[in-house]
Short mmCIF file of C-alpha atoms in Angstrom, two decimals:
data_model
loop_
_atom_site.label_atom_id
_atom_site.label_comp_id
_atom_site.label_asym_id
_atom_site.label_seq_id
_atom_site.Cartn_x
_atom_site.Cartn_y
_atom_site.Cartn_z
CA UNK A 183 -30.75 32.42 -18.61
CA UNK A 184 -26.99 32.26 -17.91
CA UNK A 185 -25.31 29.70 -19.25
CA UNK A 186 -23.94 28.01 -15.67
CA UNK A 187 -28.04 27.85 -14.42
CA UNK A 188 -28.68 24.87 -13.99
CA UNK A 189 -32.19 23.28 -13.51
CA UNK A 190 -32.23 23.00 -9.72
CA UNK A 191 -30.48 26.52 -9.49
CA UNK A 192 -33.96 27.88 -11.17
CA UNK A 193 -36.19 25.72 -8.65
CA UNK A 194 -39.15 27.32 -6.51
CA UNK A 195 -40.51 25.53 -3.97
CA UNK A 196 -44.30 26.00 -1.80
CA UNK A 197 -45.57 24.84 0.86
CA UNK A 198 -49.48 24.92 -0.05
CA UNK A 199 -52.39 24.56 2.38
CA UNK A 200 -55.73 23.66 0.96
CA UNK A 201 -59.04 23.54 2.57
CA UNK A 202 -62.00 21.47 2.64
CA UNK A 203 -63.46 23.01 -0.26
CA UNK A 204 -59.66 21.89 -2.43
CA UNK A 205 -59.27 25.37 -2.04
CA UNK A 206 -55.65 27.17 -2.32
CA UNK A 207 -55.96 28.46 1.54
CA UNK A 208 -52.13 29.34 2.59
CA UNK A 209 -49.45 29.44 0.41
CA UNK A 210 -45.48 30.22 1.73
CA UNK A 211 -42.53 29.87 -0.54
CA UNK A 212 -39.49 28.25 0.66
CA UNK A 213 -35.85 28.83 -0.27
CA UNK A 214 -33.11 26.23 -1.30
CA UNK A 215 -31.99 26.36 1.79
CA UNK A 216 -35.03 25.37 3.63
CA UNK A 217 -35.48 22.53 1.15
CA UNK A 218 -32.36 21.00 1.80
CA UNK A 219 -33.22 20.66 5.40
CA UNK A 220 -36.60 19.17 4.79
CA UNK A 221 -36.14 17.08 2.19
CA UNK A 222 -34.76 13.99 3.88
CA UNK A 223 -38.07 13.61 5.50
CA UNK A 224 -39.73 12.88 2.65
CA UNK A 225 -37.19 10.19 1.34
CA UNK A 226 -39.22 7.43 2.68
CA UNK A 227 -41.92 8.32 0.47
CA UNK A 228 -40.41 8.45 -2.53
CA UNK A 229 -38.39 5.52 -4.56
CA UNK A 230 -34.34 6.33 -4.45
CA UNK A 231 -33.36 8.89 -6.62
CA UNK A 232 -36.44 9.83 -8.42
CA UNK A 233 -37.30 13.29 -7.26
CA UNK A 234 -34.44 14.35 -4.77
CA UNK A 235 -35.71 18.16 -5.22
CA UNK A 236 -39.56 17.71 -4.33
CA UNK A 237 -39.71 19.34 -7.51
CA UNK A 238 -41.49 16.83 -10.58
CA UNK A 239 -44.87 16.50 -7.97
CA UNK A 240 -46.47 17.52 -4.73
CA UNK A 241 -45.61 15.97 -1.71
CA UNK A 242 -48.13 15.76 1.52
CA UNK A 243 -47.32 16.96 4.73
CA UNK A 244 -48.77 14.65 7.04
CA UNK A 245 -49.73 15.22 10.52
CA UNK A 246 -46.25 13.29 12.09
CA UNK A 247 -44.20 15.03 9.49
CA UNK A 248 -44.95 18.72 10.43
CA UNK A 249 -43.25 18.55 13.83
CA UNK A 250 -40.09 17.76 11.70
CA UNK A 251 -40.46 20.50 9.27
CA UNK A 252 -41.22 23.11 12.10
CA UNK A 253 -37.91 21.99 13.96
CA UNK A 254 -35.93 22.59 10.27
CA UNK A 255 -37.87 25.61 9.15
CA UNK A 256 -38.55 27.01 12.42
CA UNK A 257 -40.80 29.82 10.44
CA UNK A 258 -43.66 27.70 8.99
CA UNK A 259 -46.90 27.58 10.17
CA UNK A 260 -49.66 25.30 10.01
CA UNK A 261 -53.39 25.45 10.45
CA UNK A 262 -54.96 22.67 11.56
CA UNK A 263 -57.89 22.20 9.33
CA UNK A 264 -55.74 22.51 6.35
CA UNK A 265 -54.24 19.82 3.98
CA UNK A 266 -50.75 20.74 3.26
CA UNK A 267 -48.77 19.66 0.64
CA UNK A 268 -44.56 20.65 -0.75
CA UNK A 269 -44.25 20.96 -4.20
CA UNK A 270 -41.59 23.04 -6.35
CA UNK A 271 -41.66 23.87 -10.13
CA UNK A 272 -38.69 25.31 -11.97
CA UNK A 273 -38.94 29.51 -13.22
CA UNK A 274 -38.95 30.15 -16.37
CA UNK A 275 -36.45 32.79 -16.59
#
């Protein structure tokens, strides 16, 4: 790891959709980028300043929020009959 990393520089983030069975169904990886244009939306859900990343837990996409995220990330998709949640975790190298 170089010296200047710095935890959110080795972030990965998912958005995960899981079926009815709590099965891993859809998975697509999203960039810092595309984080920092979602992750206003989920500031209501969270208390101030706890997990301005998405990264310590999984977050669910509900049905009003996914309009939002497809007008910032223009590339997501999303399949009806699937739970989706964001969630990030930082690399290990």
């Amino acid at each position: 790891m170089n010296e200047t990393d710095t935890t959110h520089d080795r972030l990965v983030w998912t958005l995960m959709g899981w079926d009815a069975d709590e099965r891993l169904a859809d998975v697509t990886e999203l960039s810092r980028e595309e984080i920092l244009r979602i992750r206003d939306l989920f500031d209501r859900r969270l208390p101030a300043g706890t997990d301005e990343w998405l990264a310590f837990a999984d977050y669910e996409v509900t049905s009003d929020l996914r309009p939002h995220m497809l007008a910032a990330v223009p590339r997501l998709e999303f399949e009806p009959e699937l739970d989706y949640f964001v969630g990030g975790a930082v690399r290990s190298h």
